[in-house]
mmCIF file of C-alpha atoms in Angstrom:
data_model
loop_
_atom_site.group_PDB
_atom_site.id
_atom_site.type_symbol
_atom_site.label_atom_id
_atom_site.label_comp_id
_atom_site.label_asym_id
_atom_site.label_seq_id
_atom_site.Cartn_x
_atom_site.Cartn_y
_atom_site.Cartn_z
ATOM 1 C CA UNK Z 459 -166.921 24.512 -38.976
ATOM 2 C CA UNK Z 460 -165.379 27.205 -41.184
ATOM 3 C CA UNK Z 461 -161.510 27.433 -41.492
ATOM 4 C CA UNK Z 462 -159.930 30.516 -39.941
ATOM 5 C CA UNK Z 463 -158.014 32.732 -42.298
ATOM 6 C CA UNK Z 464 -154.371 33.187 -41.284
ATOM 7 C CA UNK Z 465 -153.032 36.746 -41.440
ATOM 8 C CA UNK Z 466 -149.481 37.263 -42.766
ATOM 9 C CA UNK Z 467 -146.860 38.525 -40.347
ATOM 10 C CA UNK Z 468 -145.390 41.949 -40.655
ATOM 11 C CA UNK Z 469 -142.376 42.049 -42.925
ATOM 12 C CA UNK Z 470 -143.485 39.093 -44.945
ATOM 13 C CA UNK Z 471 -144.804 39.559 -48.506
ATOM 14 C CA UNK Z 472 -148.508 39.550 -48.763
ATOM 15 C CA UNK Z 473 -148.500 37.380 -51.876
ATOM 16 C CA UNK Z 474 -147.534 34.364 -49.859
ATOM 17 C CA UNK Z 475 -149.374 33.170 -46.839
ATOM 18 C CA UNK Z 476 -147.744 32.573 -43.486
ATOM 19 C CA UNK Z 477 -146.938 28.971 -42.710
ATOM 20 C CA UNK Z 478 -145.452 28.102 -39.322
ATOM 21 C CA UNK Z 479 -143.581 25.077 -40.725
ATOM 22 C CA UNK Z 480 -142.097 27.224 -43.462
ATOM 23 C CA UNK Z 481 -141.038 29.855 -40.890
ATOM 24 C CA UNK Z 482 -139.314 27.216 -38.791
ATOM 25 C CA UNK Z 483 -137.388 25.907 -41.798
ATOM 26 C CA UNK Z 484 -136.355 29.413 -42.877
ATOM 27 C CA UNK Z 485 -135.336 30.251 -39.299
ATOM 28 C CA UNK Z 486 -133.135 27.176 -39.067
ATOM 29 C CA UNK Z 487 -131.521 28.032 -42.391
ATOM 30 C CA UNK Z 488 -130.893 31.567 -41.196
ATOM 31 C CA UNK Z 489 -129.208 30.322 -37.996
ATOM 32 C CA UNK Z 490 -127.144 27.849 -39.981
ATOM 33 C CA UNK Z 491 -125.901 30.649 -42.240
ATOM 34 C CA UNK Z 492 -124.785 32.605 -39.118
ATOM 35 C CA UNK Z 493 -126.943 35.640 -39.805
ATOM 36 C CA UNK Z 494 -127.710 36.979 -36.339
ATOM 37 C CA UNK Z 495 -128.642 40.434 -35.299
ATOM 38 C CA UNK Z 496 -125.963 42.431 -33.528
ATOM 39 C CA UNK Z 497 -126.365 44.177 -30.224
ATOM 40 C CA UNK Z 498 -127.748 47.306 -31.890
ATOM 41 C CA UNK Z 499 -130.399 45.272 -33.700
ATOM 42 C CA UNK Z 500 -128.769 45.687 -37.150
ATOM 43 C CA UNK Z 501 -128.578 42.593 -39.289
ATOM 44 C CA UNK Z 502 -125.101 41.800 -40.598
ATOM 45 C CA UNK Z 503 -124.487 42.149 -44.279
ATOM 46 C CA UNK Z 504 -124.169 38.758 -45.898
ATOM 47 C CA UNK Z 505 -121.748 40.015 -48.566
ATOM 48 C CA UNK Z 506 -119.515 41.737 -45.966
ATOM 49 C CA UNK Z 507 -119.409 38.606 -43.793
ATOM 50 C CA UNK Z 508 -118.569 36.469 -46.781
ATOM 51 C CA UNK Z 509 -115.842 38.948 -47.804
ATOM 52 C CA UNK Z 510 -114.315 38.942 -44.332
ATOM 53 C CA UNK Z 511 -114.329 35.138 -44.257
ATOM 54 C CA UNK Z 512 -112.733 35.071 -47.683
ATOM 55 C CA UNK Z 513 -110.148 37.741 -46.839
ATOM 56 C CA UNK Z 514 -109.345 36.230 -43.415
ATOM 57 C CA UNK Z 515 -108.453 32.543 -43.859
ATOM 58 C CA UNK Z 516 -107.693 32.748 -47.558
ATOM 59 C CA UNK Z 517 -105.478 35.789 -47.148
ATOM 60 C CA UNK Z 518 -103.607 34.296 -44.207
ATOM 61 C CA UNK Z 519 -103.143 31.012 -46.047
ATOM 62 C CA UNK Z 520 -101.943 32.899 -49.100
ATOM 63 C CA UNK Z 521 -99.540 34.988 -47.079
ATOM 64 C CA UNK Z 522 -98.357 31.917 -45.247
ATOM 65 C CA UNK Z 523 -97.840 30.115 -48.537
ATOM 66 C CA UNK Z 524 -95.711 32.966 -49.859
ATOM 67 C CA UNK Z 525 -93.672 33.075 -46.709
ATOM 68 C CA UNK Z 526 -93.259 29.295 -46.739
ATOM 69 C CA UNK Z 527 -92.148 29.328 -50.357
ATOM 70 C CA UNK Z 528 -89.758 32.212 -49.710
ATOM 71 C CA UNK Z 529 -88.427 30.361 -46.682
ATOM 72 C CA UNK Z 530 -87.710 27.253 -48.760
ATOM 73 C CA UNK Z 531 -85.996 29.090 -51.610
ATOM 74 C CA UNK Z 532 -84.052 31.638 -49.584
ATOM 75 C CA UNK Z 533 -81.278 30.289 -47.322
ATOM 76 C CA UNK Z 534 -80.928 31.910 -43.942
ATOM 77 C CA UNK Z 535 -77.985 34.183 -43.647
ATOM 78 C CA UNK Z 536 -75.176 32.948 -41.393
ATOM 79 C CA UNK Z 537 -73.866 35.483 -39.024
ATOM 80 C CA UNK Z 538 -70.228 35.577 -37.833
ATOM 81 C CA UNK Z 539 -69.372 32.916 -35.275
ATOM 82 C CA UNK Z 540 -66.471 34.478 -33.518
ATOM 83 C CA UNK Z 541 -66.632 32.315 -30.397
ATOM 84 C CA UNK Z 542 -66.896 28.999 -32.291
ATOM 85 C CA UNK Z 543 -64.060 29.934 -34.631
ATOM 86 C CA UNK Z 544 -61.863 30.942 -31.738
ATOM 87 C CA UNK Z 545 -62.437 27.625 -30.029
ATOM 88 C CA UNK Z 546 -61.511 25.715 -33.189
ATOM 89 C CA UNK Z 547 -58.355 27.775 -33.643
ATOM 90 C CA UNK Z 548 -57.371 27.266 -29.999
ATOM 91 C CA UNK Z 549 -57.902 23.513 -30.343
ATOM 92 C CA UNK Z 550 -55.834 23.404 -33.531
ATOM 93 C CA UNK Z 551 -53.041 25.442 -31.930
ATOM 94 C CA UNK Z 552 -53.083 23.096 -28.946
ATOM 95 C CA UNK Z 553 -52.792 20.066 -31.225
ATOM 96 C CA UNK Z 554 -49.905 21.685 -33.111
ATOM 97 C CA UNK Z 555 -48.126 22.462 -29.831
ATOM 98 C CA UNK Z 556 -48.614 18.887 -28.627
ATOM 99 C CA UNK Z 557 -47.238 17.467 -31.896
ATOM 100 C CA UNK Z 558 -44.235 19.820 -31.779
ATOM 101 C CA UNK Z 559 -43.536 18.814 -28.195
ATOM 102 C CA UNK Z 560 -43.814 15.147 -29.146
ATOM 103 C CA UNK Z 561 -41.380 15.569 -32.048
ATOM 104 C CA UNK Z 562 -38.895 17.467 -29.878
ATOM 105 C CA UNK Z 563 -39.071 14.781 -27.205
ATOM 106 C CA UNK Z 564 -38.495 12.035 -29.760
ATOM 107 C CA UNK Z 565 -35.535 13.927 -31.237
ATOM 108 C CA UNK Z 566 -34.045 14.396 -27.760
ATOM 109 C CA UNK Z 567 -34.571 10.718 -26.944
ATOM 110 C CA UNK Z 568 -32.928 9.691 -30.220
ATOM 111 C CA UNK Z 569 -29.968 11.993 -29.550
ATOM 112 C CA UNK Z 570 -29.575 10.539 -26.052
ATOM 113 C CA UNK Z 571 -29.817 7.030 -27.507
ATOM 114 C CA UNK Z 572 -27.120 7.850 -30.081
ATOM 115 C CA UNK Z 573 -24.794 9.263 -27.430
ATOM 116 C CA UNK Z 574 -25.440 6.323 -25.118
ATOM 117 C CA UNK Z 575 -24.804 3.870 -27.961
ATOM 118 C CA UNK Z 576 -21.536 5.555 -28.881
ATOM 119 C CA UNK Z 577 -20.440 5.485 -25.260
ATOM 120 C CA UNK Z 578 -21.334 1.803 -24.967
ATOM 121 C CA UNK Z 579 -19.439 1.018 -28.181
ATOM 122 C CA UNK Z 580 -16.428 2.908 -26.901
ATOM 123 C CA UNK Z 581 -16.597 1.072 -23.580
ATOM 124 C CA UNK Z 582 -16.889 -2.276 -25.364
ATOM 125 C CA UNK Z 583 -13.874 -1.387 -27.511
ATOM 126 C CA UNK Z 584 -11.930 -0.433 -24.407
ATOM 127 C CA UNK Z 585 -12.743 -3.742 -22.749
ATOM 128 C CA UNK Z 586 -11.761 -5.705 -25.858
ATOM 129 C CA UNK Z 587 -8.546 -3.725 -26.350
ATOM 130 C CA UNK Z 588 -7.529 -4.151 -22.715
ATOM 131 C CA UNK Z 589 -8.157 -7.883 -22.913
ATOM 132 C CA UNK Z 590 -5.884 -8.239 -25.977
ATOM 133 C CA UNK Z 591 -3.160 -5.982 -24.589
ATOM 134 C CA UNK Z 592 -3.072 -7.800 -21.284
ATOM 135 C CA UNK Z 593 -2.356 -11.017 -23.199
ATOM 136 C CA UNK Z 594 0.504 -9.335 -25.111
ATOM 137 C CA UNK Z 595 2.290 -8.069 -22.020
ATOM 138 C CA UNK Z 596 3.697 -11.502 -21.025
ATOM 139 C CA UNK Z 597 5.224 -11.730 -24.530
ATOM 140 C CA UNK Z 598 6.927 -8.373 -23.947
ATOM 141 C CA UNK Z 599 8.199 -9.603 -20.580
ATOM 142 C CA UNK Z 600 9.733 -12.712 -22.194
ATOM 143 C CA UNK Z 601 11.481 -10.604 -24.843
ATOM 144 C CA UNK Z 602 13.003 -8.410 -22.115
ATOM 145 C CA UNK Z 603 14.146 -11.442 -20.109
ATOM 146 C CA UNK Z 604 15.635 -13.019 -23.226
ATOM 147 C CA UNK Z 605 17.554 -9.891 -24.169
ATOM 148 C CA UNK Z 606 18.844 -9.492 -20.605
ATOM 149 C CA UNK Z 607 20.077 -13.093 -20.602
ATOM 150 C CA UNK Z 608 22.180 -12.686 -23.778
ATOM 151 C CA UNK Z 609 25.916 -12.568 -22.899
ATOM 152 C CA UNK Z 610 27.962 -9.536 -23.876
ATOM 153 C CA UNK Z 611 29.941 -11.618 -26.365
ATOM 154 C CA UNK Z 612 26.801 -12.656 -28.250
ATOM 155 C CA UNK Z 613 24.942 -9.342 -28.361
ATOM 156 C CA UNK Z 614 26.199 -8.709 -31.878
ATOM 157 C CA UNK Z 615 24.998 -12.087 -33.103
ATOM 158 C CA UNK Z 616 22.199 -12.386 -35.634
ATOM 159 C CA UNK Z 617 19.908 -14.010 -33.077
ATOM 160 C CA UNK Z 618 20.371 -11.265 -30.507
ATOM 161 C CA UNK Z 619 20.051 -8.500 -33.102
ATOM 162 C CA UNK Z 620 16.889 -10.079 -34.541
ATOM 163 C CA UNK Z 621 15.293 -10.407 -31.076
ATOM 164 C CA UNK Z 622 16.124 -6.777 -30.311
ATOM 165 C CA UNK Z 623 14.544 -5.593 -33.585
ATOM 166 C CA UNK Z 624 11.352 -7.610 -32.922
ATOM 167 C CA UNK Z 625 11.163 -6.231 -29.392
ATOM 168 C CA UNK Z 626 11.502 -2.641 -30.597
ATOM 169 C CA UNK Z 627 8.839 -3.223 -33.278
ATOM 170 C CA UNK Z 628 6.464 -4.660 -30.688
ATOM 171 C CA UNK Z 629 7.000 -1.727 -28.324
ATOM 172 C CA UNK Z 630 6.395 0.723 -31.158
ATOM 173 C CA UNK Z 631 3.089 -0.993 -31.980
ATOM 174 C CA UNK Z 632 2.033 -0.821 -28.326
ATOM 175 C CA UNK Z 633 2.923 2.857 -28.220
ATOM 176 C CA UNK Z 634 0.730 3.487 -31.268
ATOM 177 C CA UNK Z 635 -2.075 1.758 -29.350
ATOM 178 C CA UNK Z 636 -1.453 4.277 -26.516
ATOM 179 C CA UNK Z 637 0.181 1.714 -24.261
ATOM 180 C CA UNK Z 638 3.050 3.276 -22.274
ATOM 181 C CA UNK Z 639 5.286 1.817 -19.495
ATOM 182 C CA UNK Z 640 4.944 3.121 -15.933
ATOM 183 C CA UNK Z 641 8.085 4.678 -14.476
ATOM 184 C CA UNK Z 642 8.875 3.100 -11.149
ATOM 185 C CA UNK Z 643 12.594 2.967 -10.072
ATOM 186 C CA UNK Z 644 13.640 6.175 -8.331
ATOM 187 C CA UNK Z 645 10.036 7.421 -8.125
ATOM 188 C CA UNK Z 646 7.939 7.861 -5.021
ATOM 189 C CA UNK Z 647 5.677 4.937 -4.349
ATOM 190 C CA UNK Z 648 2.069 5.490 -5.377
ATOM 191 C CA UNK Z 649 -0.639 2.907 -4.767
ATOM 192 C CA UNK Z 650 -2.391 4.197 -7.915
ATOM 193 C CA UNK Z 651 0.427 2.824 -10.114
ATOM 194 C CA UNK Z 652 2.631 0.546 -8.009
ATOM 195 C CA UNK Z 653 2.163 -2.721 -6.222
ATOM 196 C CA UNK Z 654 4.679 -3.070 -3.353
ATOM 197 C CA UNK Z 655 5.736 -6.697 -2.796
ATOM 198 C CA UNK Z 656 8.962 -6.090 -0.813
ATOM 199 C CA UNK Z 657 10.425 -3.532 1.561
ATOM 200 C CA UNK Z 658 14.033 -2.361 1.816
ATOM 201 C CA UNK Z 659 16.139 -0.301 4.207
ATOM 202 C CA UNK Z 660 18.847 1.195 2.055
ATOM 203 C CA UNK Z 661 20.971 4.114 3.158
ATOM 204 C CA UNK Z 662 21.123 7.186 1.012
ATOM 205 C CA UNK Z 663 17.650 6.569 -0.405
ATOM 206 C CA UNK Z 664 14.672 8.529 0.688
ATOM 207 C CA UNK Z 665 11.749 6.990 2.458
ATOM 208 C CA UNK Z 666 8.914 5.547 0.394
ATOM 209 C CA UNK Z 667 11.044 5.479 -2.769
ATOM 210 C CA UNK Z 668 10.953 2.582 -5.221
ATOM 211 C CA UNK Z 669 14.392 0.945 -5.334
ATOM 212 C CA UNK Z 670 13.674 -2.061 -7.574
ATOM 213 C CA UNK Z 671 11.150 -3.243 -10.143
ATOM 214 C CA UNK Z 672 10.290 -6.924 -10.547
ATOM 215 C CA UNK Z 673 7.642 -6.570 -13.215
ATOM 216 C CA UNK Z 674 7.073 -3.545 -15.428
ATOM 217 C CA UNK Z 675 3.689 -1.892 -15.310
ATOM 218 C CA UNK Z 676 1.842 -0.318 -18.213
ATOM 219 C CA UNK Z 677 -0.768 2.360 -18.784
ATOM 220 C CA UNK Z 678 -3.471 2.164 -21.438
ATOM 221 C CA UNK Z 679 -4.477 5.714 -22.224
ATOM 222 C CA UNK Z 680 -5.478 7.186 -18.852
ATOM 223 C CA UNK Z 681 -6.025 3.932 -16.940
ATOM 224 C CA UNK Z 682 -3.673 1.358 -15.492
ATOM 225 C CA UNK Z 683 -3.328 -1.723 -17.663
ATOM 226 C CA UNK Z 684 -1.023 -3.502 -15.229
ATOM 227 C CA UNK Z 685 0.466 -2.318 -11.934
ATOM 228 C CA UNK Z 686 4.229 -2.270 -11.467
ATOM 229 C CA UNK Z 687 5.518 -4.898 -9.056
ATOM 230 C CA UNK Z 688 8.160 -3.010 -6.971
ATOM 231 C CA UNK Z 689 10.375 -2.923 -3.923
ATOM 232 C CA UNK Z 690 9.942 0.127 -1.672
ATOM 233 C CA UNK Z 691 12.489 1.632 0.700
ATOM 234 C CA UNK Z 692 11.380 2.323 4.271
#
């Protein structure tokens, strides 16, 4: 049986014969390369497609690389932060106000403490002074009794004169310490200064008038150191 002669397909060169296996391989290679006919039947240009692929991804990567490098080297500009700055300044002003208030409070507390301490010291001094003066008053009373008991004939004696000088010196020292005697005889009775231990009914003397003093009273500054022991007329 004689072999049939295969005719070449249209569009194929006549020098080469048509081989179905070769056509299949060339067709697969064409599909793999992405060369397909468009809707109008025109075949795409291989050089144009390759140029578009080169311009597309390569260009975008290049542009992106430039932008990335510019982004790394160039620092972003910082715009004004008016609201954040205002908050920081308000917080700082608040802290300053709180510290000033704290300092003023501490200064006021220290001033109150100083005044209170001075008042306490003064009160303690008053208590101590009163305690000492109260113990001196019986000595003054004994001097007065001793001088009263001296007879008229012996008042010019050295003993009587010496006792009188010591008594006057003691009274002067008490006066310098702001200790003064309370006037009683001939004055109206006052419970703030006098202590009535007896009553009298004497004619020619007004009612509620002190007619006798049994023990002299004394004032220390503005307070009573010892009340006068008196006799009051009714």
